[in-house]
């Protein structure tokens, strides 16, 4: 089986591929992405159901539908502040553990100039510590420069809603036409967290709800379907 | 009000008064009376005929050794956070305990050098077995332990695949199956425990 033939194949957990197949013989090492693992007999085993994807020369992974977020270092996520414990805020990011956010991890924060943060605030930050044994840690500043780069408390009249992780990744990919096309018709501000949370700010509540429904509906749509849906909405 | 020899007693039971007996193992003294601190049988021994008899409680189970300050304990890491690692003390001075005590290794007590910039995730993981020394009796919840010595630290650790890691240096261990290197605060093996192949 060549790698290109594998791309787009629907797989379920338990499917086995042998690394000794044709195309892979040309490559010494195969990089296994999420959803794949290997066993002692050097066979590739699928652990998540979804679409198998292949990127030449040697990368394989499974695109799967997932709603539960697993924290990973370096990802930008949206969270809701739930409580304060001493020097830290506890933030709900939709993972199994609540993340901690240091009170000083905001732009321009110092011991005298404390940021004005209260319970229930929506915050956009980057995960700086994310392991399976420790609770994840969030930060609203870029560790190297100390600047916010768009992170911090999100304020204004808007909605916060949840989508599946793969839809979030799809919207953020440069191939997806939804957001640029939508932006040419309506003006809005959107922040997409890799944990499946989206914050949307629009001129009116009605517009916000309309755009939210549009985004949620594009879960299984290809680019052509998205263009059709947008044309129907705006013309 | 003297306790009868061979009688079963429970912790907290008043055995005798200080005027009649001396407090031995398994008992403690409060406000002039001797109370039992273990569940078991009351025993009385008289060392010298002139002295007061020594009252003690003999438990059916073997006496459990209690960690003292400076004892080397074997502990199993149960939980890690960014500031400390919590563990169960499973043996004291190589004597296995029937019930584990709880211990805590604070970030500052993991190693001697660079104590502030320790990352607990790179020193311990849940499930590791480590050798530590008791620093203090700590608070009501756990003993305070330290691994700030070359011979203290992680002894047995497993990788994500469940294979035992092989120590490489004082801060690295490697999985023999996937060859992934993991960071741990590794205990230096003592020469008497190493078996070299005969040439």
PDB file of C-alpha atoms in Angstrom, chain B residues 59-149:
ATOM      1  CA  UNK B  59       0.558  -6.288  69.821  1.00  0.00           C
ATOM      2  CA  UNK B  60      -0.240  -9.446  67.849  1.00  0.00           C
ATOM      3  CA  UNK B  61       1.279  -7.897  64.736  1.00  0.00           C
ATOM      4  CA  UNK B  62       4.967  -7.157  64.540  1.00  0.00           C
ATOM      5  CA  UNK B  63       5.817  -3.692  65.727  1.00  0.00           C
ATOM      6  CA  UNK B  64       5.811  -1.316  62.780  1.00  0.00           C
ATOM      7  CA  UNK B  65       8.922   0.817  62.533  1.00  0.00           C
ATOM      8  CA  UNK B  66       8.140   4.501  62.530  1.00  0.00           C
ATOM      9  CA  UNK B  67      10.226   6.884  60.427  1.00  0.00           C
ATOM     10  CA  UNK B  68      12.588   8.924  62.532  1.00  0.00           C
ATOM     11  CA  UNK B  69      14.554  12.019  61.579  1.00  0.00           C
ATOM     12  CA  UNK B  70      17.548  10.943  59.507  1.00  0.00           C
ATOM     13  CA  UNK B  71      16.176   7.525  58.552  1.00  0.00           C
ATOM     14  CA  UNK B  72      16.496   6.411  54.935  1.00  0.00           C
ATOM     15  CA  UNK B  73      13.034   5.577  53.644  1.00  0.00           C
ATOM     16  CA  UNK B  74      11.838   3.958  50.463  1.00  0.00           C
ATOM     17  CA  UNK B  75       8.874   5.795  49.039  1.00  0.00           C
ATOM     18  CA  UNK B  76       6.567   5.534  46.065  1.00  0.00           C
ATOM     19  CA  UNK B  77       5.664   8.815  44.399  1.00  0.00           C
ATOM     20  CA  UNK B  78       1.885   9.229  44.222  1.00  0.00           C
ATOM     21  CA  UNK B  79       1.279  12.779  43.070  1.00  0.00           C
ATOM     22  CA  UNK B  80       3.353  15.623  41.656  1.00  0.00           C
ATOM     23  CA  UNK B  81       2.653  19.316  41.404  1.00  0.00           C
ATOM     24  CA  UNK B  82       4.917  22.151  40.385  1.00  0.00           C
ATOM     25  CA  UNK B  83       5.944  22.747  44.020  1.00  0.00           C
ATOM     26  CA  UNK B  84       6.276  19.320  45.628  1.00  0.00           C
ATOM     27  CA  UNK B  85       5.968  15.577  45.156  1.00  0.00           C
ATOM     28  CA  UNK B  86       3.743  13.543  47.463  1.00  0.00           C
ATOM     29  CA  UNK B  87       4.626   9.956  48.181  1.00  0.00           C
ATOM     30  CA  UNK B  88       3.771   6.887  50.252  1.00  0.00           C
ATOM     31  CA  UNK B  89       6.558   5.672  52.539  1.00  0.00           C
ATOM     32  CA  UNK B  90       6.633   1.912  52.023  1.00  0.00           C
ATOM     33  CA  UNK B  91       9.795   0.945  53.932  1.00  0.00           C
ATOM     34  CA  UNK B  92      11.909   2.437  56.708  1.00  0.00           C
ATOM     35  CA  UNK B  93      15.602   1.496  56.778  1.00  0.00           C
ATOM     36  CA  UNK B  94      14.836  -1.467  54.497  1.00  0.00           C
ATOM     37  CA  UNK B  95      12.063  -2.796  56.734  1.00  0.00           C
ATOM     38  CA  UNK B  96       8.789  -2.970  54.814  1.00  0.00           C
ATOM     39  CA  UNK B  97       5.820  -1.347  56.459  1.00  0.00           C
ATOM     40  CA  UNK B  98       2.420  -2.989  56.635  1.00  0.00           C
ATOM     41  CA  UNK B  99       0.659   0.337  56.134  1.00  0.00           C
ATOM     42  CA  UNK B 100       2.310   3.204  54.255  1.00  0.00           C
ATOM     43  CA  UNK B 101       2.967   6.570  55.836  1.00  0.00           C
ATOM     44  CA  UNK B 102       2.614   9.706  53.762  1.00  0.00           C
ATOM     45  CA  UNK B 103       5.572  11.870  52.862  1.00  0.00           C
ATOM     46  CA  UNK B 104       6.262  14.987  50.846  1.00  0.00           C
ATOM     47  CA  UNK B 105       9.395  16.032  48.970  1.00  0.00           C
ATOM     48  CA  UNK B 106       9.425  19.771  48.509  1.00  0.00           C
ATOM     49  CA  UNK B 107      10.906  21.400  45.442  1.00  0.00           C
ATOM     50  CA  UNK B 108      13.776  22.898  47.448  1.00  0.00           C
ATOM     51  CA  UNK B 109      14.716  19.541  48.923  1.00  0.00           C
ATOM     52  CA  UNK B 110      15.100  17.601  45.708  1.00  0.00           C
ATOM     53  CA  UNK B 111      18.757  18.311  45.077  1.00  0.00           C
ATOM     54  CA  UNK B 112      21.588  20.359  46.515  1.00  0.00           C
ATOM     55  CA  UNK B 113      22.589  22.452  43.520  1.00  0.00           C
ATOM     56  CA  UNK B 114      20.274  25.031  41.920  1.00  0.00           C
ATOM     57  CA  UNK B 115      17.548  24.363  44.459  1.00  0.00           C
ATOM     58  CA  UNK B 116      15.141  27.057  43.273  1.00  0.00           C
ATOM     59  CA  UNK B 117      15.021  26.144  39.627  1.00  0.00           C
ATOM     60  CA  UNK B 118      14.000  22.537  40.092  1.00  0.00           C
ATOM     61  CA  UNK B 119      11.207  21.235  37.880  1.00  0.00           C
ATOM     62  CA  UNK B 120       9.482  18.448  39.736  1.00  0.00           C
ATOM     63  CA  UNK B 121       8.269  16.948  36.457  1.00  0.00           C
ATOM     64  CA  UNK B 122      11.905  16.408  35.468  1.00  0.00           C
ATOM     65  CA  UNK B 123      12.784  14.740  38.771  1.00  0.00           C
ATOM     66  CA  UNK B 124       9.897  12.490  39.719  1.00  0.00           C
ATOM     67  CA  UNK B 125       6.830  10.975  38.124  1.00  0.00           C
ATOM     68  CA  UNK B 126       3.884   9.203  39.784  1.00  0.00           C
ATOM     69  CA  UNK B 127       4.735   5.541  40.246  1.00  0.00           C
ATOM     70  CA  UNK B 128       8.493   5.993  40.747  1.00  0.00           C
ATOM     71  CA  UNK B 129      10.189   4.318  43.685  1.00  0.00           C
ATOM     72  CA  UNK B 130      12.705   6.605  45.367  1.00  0.00           C
ATOM     73  CA  UNK B 131      15.063   6.602  48.337  1.00  0.00           C
ATOM     74  CA  UNK B 132      14.742   9.624  50.570  1.00  0.00           C
ATOM     75  CA  UNK B 133      15.834  10.785  53.981  1.00  0.00           C
ATOM     76  CA  UNK B 134      13.420  12.006  56.633  1.00  0.00           C
ATOM     77  CA  UNK B 135      13.980  15.718  57.257  1.00  0.00           C
ATOM     78  CA  UNK B 136      11.316  16.260  59.858  1.00  0.00           C
ATOM     79  CA  UNK B 137       8.082  14.806  61.168  1.00  0.00           C
ATOM     80  CA  UNK B 138       6.275  17.482  59.178  1.00  0.00           C
ATOM     81  CA  UNK B 139       2.674  18.298  59.935  1.00  0.00           C
ATOM     82  CA  UNK B 140      -0.320  16.096  60.651  1.00  0.00           C
ATOM     83  CA  UNK B 141      -0.631  15.012  57.034  1.00  0.00           C
ATOM     84  CA  UNK B 142       2.848  13.948  55.953  1.00  0.00           C
ATOM     85  CA  UNK B 143       6.528  13.571  56.758  1.00  0.00           C
ATOM     86  CA  UNK B 144       8.977  15.950  55.145  1.00  0.00           C
ATOM     87  CA  UNK B 145      11.570  14.113  53.071  1.00  0.00           C
ATOM     88  CA  UNK B 146      14.646  15.111  51.147  1.00  0.00           C
ATOM     89  CA  UNK B 147      16.551  13.587  48.233  1.00  0.00           C
ATOM     90  CA  UNK B 148      19.337  16.167  48.293  1.00  0.00           C
ATOM     91  CA  UNK B 149      22.168  13.672  48.283  1.00  0.00           C
TER      92      UNK B 149
END
